[in-house]
Amino acid sequence: MVYGICFCPVSRKENLKNLKVADSKTLSEAERENLFLKLDKAKGFVGWALQILSPNTISTSMLQRAKYNLNALSHDAAIGLVQYALDCGVQLKEVFVDTVGPAEKYEE
């Protein structure tokens, strides 16, 4: 599974929207490649990062004695990416999350 974060100044939010950033599951491979090129060209105002969870990591987490389920993995990946942006000095004002499981858990 791949989790990602994309961030930009609030004043450039419309520019980000115009790039047609979307959940990768809704995009074809060609659209994902094109989006990557657009993000690279927009690097003057857009930052991004990925966290990749390998099948081995997911399986090991779910099968260990103290279970660590997919909802928890997803939650922690999202939180880790937000923390990464903060650690890079990004001053976040708005966060939009495509959640796995209850959205309330992400708000906590």
PDB file of C-alpha atoms in Angstrom:
ATOM      1  CA  MET A   1       0.000   0.000   0.000  1.00  0.00           C
ATOM      2  CA  VAL A   2       1.171   3.491  -0.779  1.00  0.00           C
ATOM      3  CA  TYR A   3       0.226   6.509   1.301  1.00  0.00           C
ATOM      4  CA  GLY A   4       0.998  10.023   0.181  1.00  0.00           C
ATOM      5  CA  ILE A   5       0.874  13.622   1.233  1.00  0.00           C
ATOM      6  CA  CYS A   6       0.796  16.678  -0.971  1.00  0.00           C
ATOM      7  CA  PHE A   7       1.017  20.189   0.444  1.00  0.00           C
ATOM      8  CA  CYS A   8       1.092  23.765  -0.769  1.00  0.00           C
ATOM      9  CA  PRO A   9       0.438  27.265   0.558  1.00  0.00           C
ATOM     10  CA  VAL A  10      -3.266  27.917   1.167  1.00  0.00           C
ATOM     11  CA  SER A  11      -2.963  30.798  -1.298  1.00  0.00           C
ATOM     12  CA  ARG A  12      -2.067  28.234  -4.001  1.00  0.00           C
ATOM     13  CA  LYS A  13      -4.817  25.726  -3.174  1.00  0.00           C
ATOM     14  CA  GLU A  14      -6.622  26.504  -6.434  1.00  0.00           C
ATOM     15  CA  ASN A  15      -3.403  25.807  -8.370  1.00  0.00           C
ATOM     16  CA  LEU A  16      -3.155  22.436  -6.627  1.00  0.00           C
ATOM     17  CA  LYS A  17      -6.781  21.692  -7.501  1.00  0.00           C
ATOM     18  CA  ASN A  18      -6.028  22.538 -11.142  1.00  0.00           C
ATOM     19  CA  LEU A  19      -3.338  19.829 -11.161  1.00  0.00           C
ATOM     20  CA  LYS A  20      -6.212  17.362 -10.609  1.00  0.00           C
ATOM     21  CA  VAL A  21      -4.549  15.644  -7.662  1.00  0.00           C
ATOM     22  CA  ALA A  22      -6.746  12.654  -6.789  1.00  0.00           C
ATOM     23  CA  ASP A  23      -6.793   9.327  -5.011  1.00  0.00           C
ATOM     24  CA  SER A  24      -4.479   7.139  -7.088  1.00  0.00           C
ATOM     25  CA  LYS A  25      -7.081   4.348  -7.088  1.00  0.00           C
ATOM     26  CA  THR A  26      -9.255   6.604  -9.279  1.00  0.00           C
ATOM     27  CA  LEU A  27      -6.470   7.249 -11.801  1.00  0.00           C
ATOM     28  CA  SER A  28      -5.131   5.108 -14.618  1.00  0.00           C
ATOM     29  CA  GLU A  29      -1.411   4.364 -14.766  1.00  0.00           C
ATOM     30  CA  ALA A  30      -1.007   6.965 -17.521  1.00  0.00           C
ATOM     31  CA  GLU A  31      -2.868   9.569 -15.434  1.00  0.00           C
ATOM     32  CA  ARG A  32      -0.636   8.821 -12.421  1.00  0.00           C
ATOM     33  CA  GLU A  33       2.488   9.239 -14.567  1.00  0.00           C
ATOM     34  CA  ASN A  34       1.145  12.512 -15.969  1.00  0.00           C
ATOM     35  CA  LEU A  35       0.294  13.747 -12.469  1.00  0.00           C
ATOM     36  CA  PHE A  36       3.824  12.958 -11.298  1.00  0.00           C
ATOM     37  CA  LEU A  37       5.215  15.102 -14.132  1.00  0.00           C
ATOM     38  CA  LYS A  38       2.823  17.929 -13.209  1.00  0.00           C
ATOM     39  CA  LEU A  39       3.864  17.733  -9.548  1.00  0.00           C
ATOM     40  CA  ASP A  40       7.512  17.844 -10.562  1.00  0.00           C
ATOM     41  CA  LYS A  41       6.895  20.982 -12.644  1.00  0.00           C
ATOM     42  CA  ALA A  42       4.977  22.541  -9.720  1.00  0.00           C
ATOM     43  CA  LYS A  43       7.767  21.906  -7.196  1.00  0.00           C
ATOM     44  CA  GLY A  44       8.080  25.662  -6.683  1.00  0.00           C
ATOM     45  CA  PHE A  45       4.856  25.634  -4.668  1.00  0.00           C
ATOM     46  CA  VAL A  46       4.021  21.954  -4.045  1.00  0.00           C
ATOM     47  CA  GLY A  47       5.689  19.505  -1.715  1.00  0.00           C
ATOM     48  CA  TRP A  48       4.924  15.821  -1.456  1.00  0.00           C
ATOM     49  CA  ALA A  49       6.062  12.594   0.168  1.00  0.00           C
ATOM     50  CA  LEU A  50       5.172   8.901   0.119  1.00  0.00           C
ATOM     51  CA  GLN A  51       5.158   6.088   2.628  1.00  0.00           C
ATOM     52  CA  ILE A  52       5.129   2.596   1.166  1.00  0.00           C
ATOM     53  CA  LEU A  53       3.910  -0.318   3.276  1.00  0.00           C
ATOM     54  CA  SER A  54       5.123  -3.572   1.780  1.00  0.00           C
ATOM     55  CA  PRO A  55       2.926  -6.691   1.761  1.00  0.00           C
ATOM     56  CA  ASN A  56       5.408  -8.209   4.207  1.00  0.00           C
ATOM     57  CA  THR A  57       4.991  -5.298   6.644  1.00  0.00           C
ATOM     58  CA  ILE A  58       1.201  -5.506   6.430  1.00  0.00           C
ATOM     59  CA  SER A  59       1.129  -9.294   6.903  1.00  0.00           C
ATOM     60  CA  THR A  60       3.629  -9.268   9.747  1.00  0.00           C
ATOM     61  CA  SER A  61       1.722  -6.503  11.520  1.00  0.00           C
ATOM     62  CA  MET A  62      -1.617  -8.270  11.234  1.00  0.00           C
ATOM     63  CA  LEU A  63      -0.290 -11.708  12.208  1.00  0.00           C
ATOM     64  CA  GLN A  64       1.853 -10.806  15.199  1.00  0.00           C
ATOM     65  CA  ARG A  65       0.704 -11.687  18.691  1.00  0.00           C
ATOM     66  CA  ALA A  66      -0.288  -8.085  19.485  1.00  0.00           C
ATOM     67  CA  LYS A  67      -2.377  -7.393  16.356  1.00  0.00           C
ATOM     68  CA  TYR A  68      -1.749  -4.177  14.425  1.00  0.00           C
ATOM     69  CA  ASN A  69      -4.607  -4.005  11.932  1.00  0.00           C
ATOM     70  CA  LEU A  70      -4.891  -2.246   8.582  1.00  0.00           C
ATOM     71  CA  ASN A  71      -6.903   0.638  10.048  1.00  0.00           C
ATOM     72  CA  ALA A  72      -4.137   1.303  12.587  1.00  0.00           C
ATOM     73  CA  LEU A  73      -1.428   0.987   9.913  1.00  0.00           C
ATOM     74  CA  SER A  74      -3.282   3.455   7.687  1.00  0.00           C
ATOM     75  CA  HIS A  75      -3.874   5.879  10.548  1.00  0.00           C
ATOM     76  CA  ASP A  76      -0.227   5.802  11.599  1.00  0.00           C
ATOM     77  CA  ALA A  77       0.980   6.241   8.006  1.00  0.00           C
ATOM     78  CA  ALA A  78      -1.232   9.330   7.607  1.00  0.00           C
ATOM     79  CA  ILE A  79      -0.077  10.774  10.930  1.00  0.00           C
ATOM     80  CA  GLY A  80       3.549  10.034  10.021  1.00  0.00           C
ATOM     81  CA  LEU A  81       3.227  11.897   6.728  1.00  0.00           C
ATOM     82  CA  VAL A  82       1.641  14.919   8.421  1.00  0.00           C
ATOM     83  CA  GLN A  83       4.442  14.848  11.005  1.00  0.00           C
ATOM     84  CA  TYR A  84       6.982  14.695   8.163  1.00  0.00           C
ATOM     85  CA  ALA A  85       5.510  17.884   6.661  1.00  0.00           C
ATOM     86  CA  LEU A  86       5.636  19.586  10.071  1.00  0.00           C
ATOM     87  CA  ASP A  87       9.237  18.445  10.581  1.00  0.00           C
ATOM     88  CA  CYS A  88      10.093  20.002   7.197  1.00  0.00           C
ATOM     89  CA  GLY A  89       8.815  23.333   8.511  1.00  0.00           C
ATOM     90  CA  VAL A  90       5.455  23.318   6.744  1.00  0.00           C
ATOM     91  CA  GLN A  91       2.926  25.340   8.749  1.00  0.00           C
ATOM     92  CA  LEU A  92      -0.257  23.355   8.202  1.00  0.00           C
ATOM     93  CA  LYS A  93      -3.598  25.151   8.324  1.00  0.00           C
ATOM     94  CA  GLU A  94      -5.799  22.568   6.606  1.00  0.00           C
ATOM     95  CA  VAL A  95      -5.524  18.790   6.363  1.00  0.00           C
ATOM     96  CA  PHE A  96      -7.682  16.584   4.145  1.00  0.00           C
ATOM     97  CA  VAL A  97      -7.439  12.827   4.698  1.00  0.00           C
ATOM     98  CA  ASP A  98      -8.836   9.942   2.647  1.00  0.00           C
ATOM     99  CA  THR A  99      -9.420   7.682   5.639  1.00  0.00           C
ATOM    100  CA  VAL A 100      -9.426   3.932   6.124  1.00  0.00           C
ATOM    101  CA  GLY A 101     -11.822   3.178   8.950  1.00  0.00           C
ATOM    102  CA  PRO A 102     -13.589   5.736  11.144  1.00  0.00           C
ATOM    103  CA  ALA A 103     -12.659   9.345  10.290  1.00  0.00           C
ATOM    104  CA  GLU A 104     -13.010  10.298  13.973  1.00  0.00           C
ATOM    105  CA  LYS A 105      -9.807   8.374  14.782  1.00  0.00           C
ATOM    106  CA  TYR A 106      -7.837  10.721  12.528  1.00  0.00           C
ATOM    107  CA  GLU A 107      -9.293  13.796  14.219  1.00  0.00           C
ATOM    108  CA  GLU A 108      -8.019  12.647  17.619  1.00  0.00           C
TER     109      GLU A 108
END
